[in-house]
CSV table of C-alpha atoms in Angstrom, one decimal:
chain,number,residue,atom,x,y,z
A,426,MET,CA,0.0,0.0,0.0
A,427,PRO,CA,1.5,3.4,-0.9
A,428,SER,CA,2.3,5.8,1.9
A,429,ILE,CA,0.5,9.1,2.1
A,430,THR,CA,2.5,12.2,2.7
A,431,ASN,CA,1.4,15.7,3.3
A,432,ASP,CA,3.9,18.1,1.8
A,433,ALA,CA,1.4,21.0,1.4
A,434,PRO,CA,3.0,24.4,2.2
A,435,THR,CA,2.3,25.7,5.7
A,436,VAL,CA,2.3,29.2,7.2
A,437,GLU,CA,3.0,30.1,10.8
A,438,LEU,CA,0.2,31.6,12.9
A,439,GLU,CA,1.2,33.2,16.1
A,440,LEU,CA,-1.2,32.4,18.9
A,441,SER,CA,-1.2,34.0,22.3
A,442,LEU,CA,-1.8,31.7,25.3
A,443,GLU,CA,-5.4,33.0,25.5
A,444,GLU,CA,-5.9,32.2,21.8
A,445,GLN,CA,-4.4,28.7,22.2
A,446,TRP,CA,-6.7,28.0,25.1
A,447,VAL,CA,-9.8,29.2,23.2
A,448,VAL,CA,-8.8,27.3,20.0
A,449,HIS,CA,-8.2,24.1,22.0
A,450,HIS,CA,-11.6,24.5,23.6
A,451,VAL,CA,-13.3,25.2,20.2
A,452,LEU,CA,-11.7,22.1,18.7
A,453,THR,CA,-12.3,19.7,21.6
A,454,GLU,CA,-15.9,20.9,21.9
A,455,TYR,CA,-16.5,19.9,18.2
A,456,ILE,CA,-14.6,16.7,18.6
A,457,ASP,CA,-16.7,15.7,21.6
A,458,ILE,CA,-20.0,16.5,19.8
A,459,ALA,CA,-19.0,15.0,16.5
A,460,SER,CA,-17.8,11.8,18.1
A,461,GLY,CA,-21.0,11.1,19.9
A,462,GLU,CA,-23.0,8.0,19.0
A,463,ASP,CA,-26.0,10.0,17.8
A,464,ALA,CA,-24.0,12.6,16.0
A,465,ASP,CA,-24.8,13.3,12.3
A,466,LEU,CA,-21.7,15.4,11.7
A,467,PRO,CA,-18.5,14.8,9.7
A,468,LYS,CA,-15.9,12.9,11.7
A,469,PRO,CA,-13.5,15.3,13.4
A,470,VAL,CA,-10.4,14.1,11.7
A,471,VAL,CA,-9.0,17.5,10.9
A,472,GLU,CA,-10.1,18.9,14.2
A,473,ILE,CA,-8.2,16.1,16.0
A,474,ALA,CA,-5.0,16.9,14.0
A,475,LEU,CA,-5.4,20.6,14.8
A,476,ALA,CA,-5.9,20.0,18.5
A,477,GLU,CA,-2.8,17.8,18.5
A,478,LYS,CA,-0.8,20.6,16.9
A,479,ILE,CA,-2.0,23.1,19.4
A,480,GLU,CA,-1.2,20.8,22.3
A,481,ALA,CA,2.3,20.2,20.8
A,482,GLY,CA,2.9,24.0,20.5
A,483,THR,CA,3.1,23.7,16.7
A,484,PHE,CA,1.5,26.6,14.9
A,485,ALA,CA,2.3,25.9,11.2
A,486,PHE,CA,-0.9,25.3,9.3
A,487,THR,CA,-1.8,24.4,5.7
A,488,ALA,CA,-4.4,26.5,3.9
A,489,PHE,CA,-7.0,23.8,4.5
A,490,GLU,CA,-6.2,23.7,8.2
A,491,LEU,CA,-6.5,27.5,8.5
A,492,GLU,CA,-9.8,27.4,6.7
A,493,LYS,CA,-11.1,24.8,9.1
A,494,LEU,CA,-9.8,26.7,12.1
A,495,ARG,CA,-11.4,29.9,10.8
A,496,PHE,CA,-14.7,28.1,10.3
A,497,ARG,CA,-14.7,26.6,13.7
A,498,CYS,CA,-13.8,29.9,15.4
A,499,ARG,CA,-16.6,31.7,13.5
A,500,PHE,CA,-19.1,29.1,14.6
A,501,HIS,CA,-18.0,29.3,18.2
A,502,ALA,CA,-18.1,33.2,18.1
A,503,ARG,CA,-21.7,33.0,16.9
A,504,ASN,CA,-22.8,30.4,19.4
A,505,ASP,CA,-24.8,32.0,22.3
A,506,ALA,CA,-23.8,29.1,24.5
A,507,SER,CA,-20.1,30.0,24.3
A,508,PRO,CA,-18.7,32.3,27.0
A,509,ASP,CA,-18.6,35.9,26.0
A,510,ALA,CA,-14.8,36.1,26.5
A,511,ASP,CA,-14.2,33.0,24.3
A,512,ARG,CA,-16.5,34.4,21.6
A,513,SER,CA,-14.6,37.6,21.3
A,514,VAL,CA,-11.2,35.8,21.1
A,515,ALA,CA,-12.6,33.3,18.5
A,516,ARG,CA,-14.0,36.2,16.4
A,517,SER,CA,-10.8,38.1,16.6
A,518,LEU,CA,-8.7,35.1,15.6
A,519,ALA,CA,-11.0,34.3,12.6
A,520,ASP,CA,-10.8,37.9,11.5
A,521,ARG,CA,-7.0,37.8,11.8
A,522,ILE,CA,-6.9,34.7,9.7
A,523,ASP,CA,-9.0,36.5,7.1
A,524,ASP,CA,-6.9,39.7,7.2
A,525,VAL,CA,-3.5,38.1,7.2
A,526,TYR,CA,-3.9,34.9,5.1
A,527,GLY,CA,-7.2,35.3,3.3
A,528,GLN,CA,-5.9,36.9,0.2
A,529,THR,CA,-2.8,34.8,-0.3
A,530,VAL,CA,-3.5,31.4,1.2
A,531,LEU,CA,-7.2,30.8,1.6
A,532,ARG,CA,-8.4,31.7,-1.8
């Protein structure tokens, strides 16, 4: 069986400790929900890989990973059940991903 390698270009995304905490929460929340027995959501394969990167202190992401991270942050920011402080951090990070990487990487 051929091995699969991922040699897609990556970009560094600086994350403050607060952003790391919120991103980890955003990702693990989706992982928990999507992994439930009754869940009718896509399997959280990318979210698991992203959470592992955050836990390892690795902040180099592919365009696809940045897009997924931006999507999850936007969803969290719009969720009334999310803590207000988390929502503002998630919104700010999603906006920063758009501003810094949107033109060159995500499109």
